[in-house]
Amino acid sequence: QVQLGESGGGLVQAGGSLRLSCAASGRPFTSHRMGWFRQAPGKEREFVAAIRWSDDNTYYADSVKGRFTISRDNAKNTVTLQMNSLKPEDTAIYYCALGAGVAWSWQFSDARRYDYWGQGTQVTVSS
């Protein structure tokens, strides 16, 4: 089984920054992509960003483009989400996810295309 563990959440004022990390561990696995999703109270889980393992191409939700950056450390099997210029509407539980199978890039925002999920980390942005 593959385990994903997030870290780096917390409370920050609007305009501030946070850095989330996700470490993958467990039995040997293949990864096509890793992504970040978030879920705010009373809302559905939504896509934030993804990175494709083969070429490091990155994909972002329109709401975070220019503010968030996803990157990876292949040797450590970790993915990082650098979040700048945070807004109160970014408040949510953030989940990392791993997609093992191949998918088209337009499918990267679909949570059903990911096979493993972390437990989530809370990000709260105060106004």
PDB file of C-alpha atoms in Angstrom:
ATOM      1  CA  GLN A   1       0.000   0.000   0.000  1.00  0.00           C
ATOM      2  CA  VAL A   2       1.138   3.539  -0.735  1.00  0.00           C
ATOM      3  CA  GLN A   3       0.862   6.144   1.987  1.00  0.00           C
ATOM      4  CA  LEU A   4       0.773   9.874   1.465  1.00  0.00           C
ATOM      5  CA  GLY A   5       1.447  12.302   4.283  1.00  0.00           C
ATOM      6  CA  GLU A   6       0.896  16.050   4.108  1.00  0.00           C
ATOM      7  CA  SER A   7       2.541  18.670   6.284  1.00  0.00           C
ATOM      8  CA  GLY A   8       2.895  22.416   6.434  1.00  0.00           C
ATOM      9  CA  GLY A   9      -0.646  23.625   6.983  1.00  0.00           C
ATOM     10  CA  GLY A  10      -1.535  26.292   9.498  1.00  0.00           C
ATOM     11  CA  LEU A  11      -2.965  29.729  10.114  1.00  0.00           C
ATOM     12  CA  VAL A  12      -1.768  32.725   8.142  1.00  0.00           C
ATOM     13  CA  GLN A  13      -2.988  36.233   7.470  1.00  0.00           C
ATOM     14  CA  ALA A  14      -4.247  37.255   4.064  1.00  0.00           C
ATOM     15  CA  GLY A  15      -1.339  38.066   1.782  1.00  0.00           C
ATOM     16  CA  GLY A  16       0.934  35.624   3.545  1.00  0.00           C
ATOM     17  CA  SER A  17       2.522  32.379   2.387  1.00  0.00           C
ATOM     18  CA  LEU A  18       2.530  28.728   3.324  1.00  0.00           C
ATOM     19  CA  ARG A  19       4.402  25.750   1.969  1.00  0.00           C
ATOM     20  CA  LEU A  20       2.749  22.341   1.931  1.00  0.00           C
ATOM     21  CA  SER A  21       4.659  19.107   1.460  1.00  0.00           C
ATOM     22  CA  CYS A  22       3.486  15.625   0.609  1.00  0.00           C
ATOM     23  CA  ALA A  23       5.679  12.581   1.082  1.00  0.00           C
ATOM     24  CA  ALA A  24       4.891   9.250  -0.529  1.00  0.00           C
ATOM     25  CA  SER A  25       5.999   6.017   1.084  1.00  0.00           C
ATOM     26  CA  GLY A  26       5.191   2.346   1.126  1.00  0.00           C
ATOM     27  CA  ARG A  27       5.620  -0.460  -1.328  1.00  0.00           C
ATOM     28  CA  PRO A  28       7.318   0.327  -4.641  1.00  0.00           C
ATOM     29  CA  PHE A  29       4.920   2.232  -6.817  1.00  0.00           C
ATOM     30  CA  THR A  30       4.655   3.953 -10.134  1.00  0.00           C
ATOM     31  CA  SER A  31       3.408   7.467 -10.308  1.00  0.00           C
ATOM     32  CA  HIS A  32       2.138   9.231 -13.362  1.00  0.00           C
ATOM     33  CA  ARG A  33       1.232  12.418 -11.562  1.00  0.00           C
ATOM     34  CA  MET A  34       0.618  13.936  -8.160  1.00  0.00           C
ATOM     35  CA  GLY A  35      -1.861  16.607  -7.377  1.00  0.00           C
ATOM     36  CA  TRP A  36      -3.281  18.836  -4.695  1.00  0.00           C
ATOM     37  CA  PHE A  37      -6.972  19.230  -4.027  1.00  0.00           C
ATOM     38  CA  ARG A  38      -8.802  21.196  -1.375  1.00  0.00           C
ATOM     39  CA  GLN A  39     -12.163  21.107   0.319  1.00  0.00           C
ATOM     40  CA  ALA A  40     -13.728  24.009   2.157  1.00  0.00           C
ATOM     41  CA  PRO A  41     -16.601  23.535   4.634  1.00  0.00           C
ATOM     42  CA  GLY A  42     -19.854  22.900   2.814  1.00  0.00           C
ATOM     43  CA  LYS A  43     -18.165  22.705  -0.570  1.00  0.00           C
ATOM     44  CA  GLU A  44     -17.054  19.945  -2.873  1.00  0.00           C
ATOM     45  CA  ARG A  45     -13.442  18.914  -3.202  1.00  0.00           C
ATOM     46  CA  GLU A  46     -11.769  20.964  -5.912  1.00  0.00           C
ATOM     47  CA  PHE A  47      -8.604  20.690  -7.926  1.00  0.00           C
ATOM     48  CA  VAL A  48      -5.715  22.996  -7.077  1.00  0.00           C
ATOM     49  CA  ALA A  49      -2.613  21.847  -8.961  1.00  0.00           C
ATOM     50  CA  ALA A  50      -0.924  18.803 -10.460  1.00  0.00           C
ATOM     51  CA  ILE A  51       2.486  17.817 -11.759  1.00  0.00           C
ATOM     52  CA  ARG A  52       3.249  15.090 -14.260  1.00  0.00           C
ATOM     53  CA  TRP A  53       6.142  12.888 -13.251  1.00  0.00           C
ATOM     54  CA  SER A  54       7.547  12.264 -16.730  1.00  0.00           C
ATOM     55  CA  ASP A  55       8.256  15.849 -17.704  1.00  0.00           C
ATOM     56  CA  ASP A  56       7.438  18.018 -14.674  1.00  0.00           C
ATOM     57  CA  ASN A  57       4.664  19.753 -16.564  1.00  0.00           C
ATOM     58  CA  THR A  58       2.417  21.580 -14.143  1.00  0.00           C
ATOM     59  CA  TYR A  59      -1.285  22.350 -14.170  1.00  0.00           C
ATOM     60  CA  TYR A  60      -3.246  24.809 -12.042  1.00  0.00           C
ATOM     61  CA  ALA A  61      -6.771  25.812 -11.275  1.00  0.00           C
ATOM     62  CA  ASP A  62      -7.514  29.303 -12.544  1.00  0.00           C
ATOM     63  CA  SER A  63      -8.160  30.461  -8.994  1.00  0.00           C
ATOM     64  CA  VAL A  64      -4.555  29.821  -7.940  1.00  0.00           C
ATOM     65  CA  LYS A  65      -2.571  30.547 -11.110  1.00  0.00           C
ATOM     66  CA  GLY A  66       0.226  32.990 -10.472  1.00  0.00           C
ATOM     67  CA  ARG A  67       0.015  32.488  -6.705  1.00  0.00           C
ATOM     68  CA  PHE A  68       0.660  28.789  -6.149  1.00  0.00           C
ATOM     69  CA  THR A  69       3.560  26.688  -7.426  1.00  0.00           C
ATOM     70  CA  ILE A  70       3.743  22.899  -7.431  1.00  0.00           C
ATOM     71  CA  SER A  71       7.098  21.160  -7.604  1.00  0.00           C
ATOM     72  CA  ARG A  72       8.570  17.773  -6.835  1.00  0.00           C
ATOM     73  CA  ASP A  73      11.665  16.091  -5.515  1.00  0.00           C
ATOM     74  CA  ASN A  74      11.849  12.792  -7.332  1.00  0.00           C
ATOM     75  CA  ALA A  75      14.607  11.364  -5.143  1.00  0.00           C
ATOM     76  CA  LYS A  76      12.550  11.957  -2.019  1.00  0.00           C
ATOM     77  CA  ASN A  77       9.163  11.125  -3.558  1.00  0.00           C
ATOM     78  CA  THR A  78       7.816  14.427  -2.309  1.00  0.00           C
ATOM     79  CA  VAL A  79       5.663  17.099  -3.844  1.00  0.00           C
ATOM     80  CA  THR A  80       5.528  20.664  -2.571  1.00  0.00           C
ATOM     81  CA  LEU A  81       2.873  23.327  -2.964  1.00  0.00           C
ATOM     82  CA  GLN A  82       4.165  26.840  -2.397  1.00  0.00           C
ATOM     83  CA  MET A  83       1.239  29.141  -1.725  1.00  0.00           C
ATOM     84  CA  ASN A  84       1.762  32.897  -1.908  1.00  0.00           C
ATOM     85  CA  SER A  85      -0.596  35.857  -1.706  1.00  0.00           C
ATOM     86  CA  LEU A  86      -3.064  33.763   0.206  1.00  0.00           C
ATOM     87  CA  LYS A  87      -6.677  34.847   0.396  1.00  0.00           C
ATOM     88  CA  PRO A  88      -9.414  33.967   2.899  1.00  0.00           C
ATOM     89  CA  GLU A  89     -11.127  31.952   0.161  1.00  0.00           C
ATOM     90  CA  ASP A  90      -8.086  29.656   0.090  1.00  0.00           C
ATOM     91  CA  THR A  91      -9.123  28.365   3.508  1.00  0.00           C
ATOM     92  CA  ALA A  92      -9.709  24.625   3.231  1.00  0.00           C
ATOM     93  CA  ILE A  93      -8.334  21.208   4.000  1.00  0.00           C
ATOM     94  CA  TYR A  94      -5.661  20.475   1.424  1.00  0.00           C
ATOM     95  CA  TYR A  95      -5.136  16.913   0.214  1.00  0.00           C
ATOM     96  CA  CYS A  96      -2.356  15.482  -1.886  1.00  0.00           C
ATOM     97  CA  ALA A  97      -3.108  12.659  -4.257  1.00  0.00           C
ATOM     98  CA  LEU A  98      -1.189  10.256  -6.444  1.00  0.00           C
ATOM     99  CA  GLY A  99      -2.339   8.983  -9.803  1.00  0.00           C
ATOM    100  CA  ALA A 100      -0.643   5.782 -10.846  1.00  0.00           C
ATOM    101  CA  GLY A 101      -2.211   5.213 -14.232  1.00  0.00           C
ATOM    102  CA  VAL A 102      -1.764   7.247 -17.343  1.00  0.00           C
ATOM    103  CA  ALA A 103      -4.322   9.986 -17.933  1.00  0.00           C
ATOM    104  CA  TRP A 104      -4.792  12.834 -20.333  1.00  0.00           C
ATOM    105  CA  SER A 105      -3.774  16.195 -18.947  1.00  0.00           C
ATOM    106  CA  TRP A 106      -7.366  17.427 -19.131  1.00  0.00           C
ATOM    107  CA  GLN A 107      -8.209  14.656 -16.664  1.00  0.00           C
ATOM    108  CA  PHE A 108      -5.700  15.792 -14.050  1.00  0.00           C
ATOM    109  CA  SER A 109      -8.319  17.944 -12.358  1.00  0.00           C
ATOM    110  CA  ASP A 110     -10.646  14.969 -11.857  1.00  0.00           C
ATOM    111  CA  ALA A 111     -10.318  13.549  -8.358  1.00  0.00           C
ATOM    112  CA  ARG A 112     -11.554  10.164  -9.618  1.00  0.00           C
ATOM    113  CA  ARG A 113      -8.321   9.820 -11.604  1.00  0.00           C
ATOM    114  CA  TYR A 114      -6.199   9.570  -8.473  1.00  0.00           C
ATOM    115  CA  ASP A 115      -5.527   6.303  -6.675  1.00  0.00           C
ATOM    116  CA  TYR A 116      -4.065   7.308  -3.323  1.00  0.00           C
ATOM    117  CA  TRP A 117      -4.876  10.168  -0.996  1.00  0.00           C
ATOM    118  CA  GLY A 118      -3.370  11.747   2.068  1.00  0.00           C
ATOM    119  CA  GLN A 119      -5.278  12.580   5.228  1.00  0.00           C
ATOM    120  CA  GLY A 120      -5.245  16.297   4.537  1.00  0.00           C
ATOM    121  CA  THR A 121      -3.819  19.354   6.233  1.00  0.00           C
ATOM    122  CA  GLN A 122      -5.771  22.418   7.329  1.00  0.00           C
ATOM    123  CA  VAL A 123      -4.971  25.803   5.828  1.00  0.00           C
ATOM    124  CA  THR A 124      -6.703  28.811   7.360  1.00  0.00           C
ATOM    125  CA  VAL A 125      -6.285  32.312   5.965  1.00  0.00           C
ATOM    126  CA  SER A 126      -7.558  35.126   8.143  1.00  0.00           C
ATOM    127  CA  SER A 127      -8.693  38.457   6.735  1.00  0.00           C
TER     128      SER A 127
END
